[in-house]
Amino acid sequence: MPFDSQFSLSLELTKVLPFGKLANFTGQKALEFVKELQRSGSDVFVEADLANVLGRHRIDHRFASGFRQAVNESTVKQLSNVIGVVLESGAGPTVRRSLQDQVYFSTVVQLSLLAWTHGLESLSEALAVALQRRSEAGSTSTPDVSNPTVLAGTLKACRDQTSNYQWDLTFAAVESMLPGILSGSYAATAVARICQLRRLDYAVLQALLDTLFAVQTLPEDRIIRINTEKGLSTIVVWAHHVLGLTVVVHSSTTEPVRFGTGCEQVILQVTPYGTDQHSSVCLLDGSGEECFRLSSLPFEDPVLESIARSSASGYGRRLLELFVSDQAMVSNFARRVLVQCMIDVDREKHFVLTDFSSVPRTVGGNDNWVNRDPALRPRRRFPRKLLREVATFLFGEIDEVDQLIASEKTKRYAEDTNGVWARGRPPPDIKTWMNDKYKPSERDGLEQFLLNLLHWLMFLIYTFASVANLNRIQNLPLNLSTKFDLFGKETRDFPAPWTCFRVLSALLVGNDSFSPDEFALVSAWGWSIYTHSLGSFDPAKVRTDTFNVVQGVPSRQGIRKEGIRDAAVSKLSIYGAEKYSVLWGPGDTATLCSTTRGSKPKVFVGLSGAYFEATEQFQCEQDGSVIAVTRLGFRAMQDLCWKAEWLPACEHVGSPTPDEDIVLPAKTWAFSGFFGPPRVVTPEWEGVHLGLVAGNRSARWLLLQSMRQHWNNSFVLLRGEDCCFACAVDLASTIRREQFRDIGITGIIL
């Protein structure tokens, strides 16, 4: 770029951005910073618009110190060498600039607060309208209005880059001082009351953008009086904790609650429910005269939405406290949940898969298989120790578990029931509590509700037991507003791993209907949930019992996105010479080998809206000609592995000749190619079929995909490097003979 063009752009940026270091940048540095902001999802002009309004506010020095300490660090973790994606957490370009510029620091703090309590879409629309109305009113400090879509990107960048700050702790402290403040309100449930406490009315949001600045400028001559029943805790946190003002909350049902010392600067009057009063904000001078008033316009104002959230650590107790206020009963209920999980796991010596909705179904196969062999249970084992750890993570310490297990187990087996509440009736202690707390007219549907809650909490224990790094996700922000009855019978059985992945993703995103069926990674609120297929090269090394949850946002070449999903190009193409061909049959001597040569896989990564799209191409050759090629997304790879089973490790690996030639037993064939035996399986084809793809990564993925799509009546086993050739064949023959006689073919990928 010519020097004069750089200089002109630098001057224009200086005019538009009167704040911060950018005004002192050279033209080239300014361009680099603008690009960095754009790659992170933010926008330099939107940040300037918001800084002109929010940047005027002074952040309380004690709050500022704690906030800076929480957000100033940043980390980069390598996610996958295959696709070149890293996970970036902590301070990005928006926050890094704010730590050096007080105006932008004030802006980031307040945007982080508002983005934590409101949905991005509704908040961006409300802020865009507020900026537009200020501009139309002739405010000299407001530039042109920002586009809501671009504004949402800036809000998300602030939210993700400040995810280390625990807003939920601040809100919990405030809301603990407002226990009866919403009695008689329209919020019928505890979760709805939390949302009501945090969701600002639009008129209040717009008014506070300017009135808070007025009070900070003239602290002894300006007072804000707010009449509303929405957003009470958000107002208190914003005005008192963030800006250091003294707030007093008045309600007809409780005594005034004061936050701060000295003269009251914000008077918050809770509007009585049923009075049809709209929210209003007045700015008063020292004599009590109105300087400014803004009232809500129900049919014209945007509607802000809120989602109640809580950290993963203690999430189960928080849920119980919303519905069961008695602390002793909360502990009792948590104990019942853990005991029921332990009893069910002890009773079920195998693992039953009940939900294959998000995985391609086996052609002609039996999906609801039962694995009764202990050697094949590493996928979904729930030891008591693990269940205790998860329950402690979700509920805190739980006592008297062992005694209750013994009594419940005796009762369970004596009565041959399926659970503590198998007949839809609660145990006596909970029944007594219900009778004491609720009138007969209030108990309609309560037993069923508590039963659903019990199943849901059990489901959560199994879900968190599927997280590979539980001790590092204490601050994972999860949705409290989940309608757990939507998950139906999924919460009645042991959940399949992909169901756990889907539900935890929905809790993070905050949308019950969110379906990550095409996603290998889902990211929101500065956190990511992803499958093991993103970091594995061979199907036998893809873990299927857990998935990962880490703090960070996926980034590639500085561009941040909200997830990694499969590109819609997955297709298996197989050409003539690769068809099923038996090399060795029963009684023949077979060698562990690969009959084809695999080309180096190719990875394709693109951008599609808010997500990365990734796929990997696998290709096999024979005699210099391509015989099979496929493209698989990383979620498709994980799905294929979820529908297969690992062969367990044997004791021979590491011996001098672990993979020596073996004589194949009866009903066993070793084959080359990818298509299976005839589509209609006849008795002569029933047995164990060994795919000769050892050490060939491309061929192993190709054969696994082919087996899942084209093999009729098959059960697929994966051999890893820790299982020798002889043991793999022997174990497969035993498994098929003793467990899967109704399944015509047991295929092993060698």
Tab-separated table of C-alpha atoms in Angstrom, residues 80 90 116 171 185 197 207 354 495 519 541 564 601 607 615 643 670:
chain	number	residue	atom	x	y	z
A	80	SER	CA	-5.307	-30.925	16.328
A	90	GLY	CA	-8.524	-15.669	27.989
A	116	TRP	CA	-23.514	-12.856	30.683
A	171	PHE	CA	-25.007	-12.597	41.169
A	185	SER	CA	-44.661	-12.046	40.715
A	197	LEU	CA	-34.088	-10.976	38.277
A	207	ALA	CA	-31.772	4.990	30.417
A	354	THR	CA	-30.649	-47.336	23.858
A	495	PRO	CA	-27.083	-42.718	28.157
A	519	PHE	CA	-20.201	-31.294	15.068
A	541	LYS	CA	-7.054	-44.907	19.045
A	564	ILE	CA	-16.049	-27.515	13.911
A	601	PRO	CA	-4.543	-38.391	3.954
A	607	LEU	CA	-15.206	-21.399	6.781
A	615	THR	CA	-13.095	-33.167	6.262
A	643	LYS	CA	-20.657	-47.957	16.509
A	670	ALA	CA	-9.184	-63.226	5.905
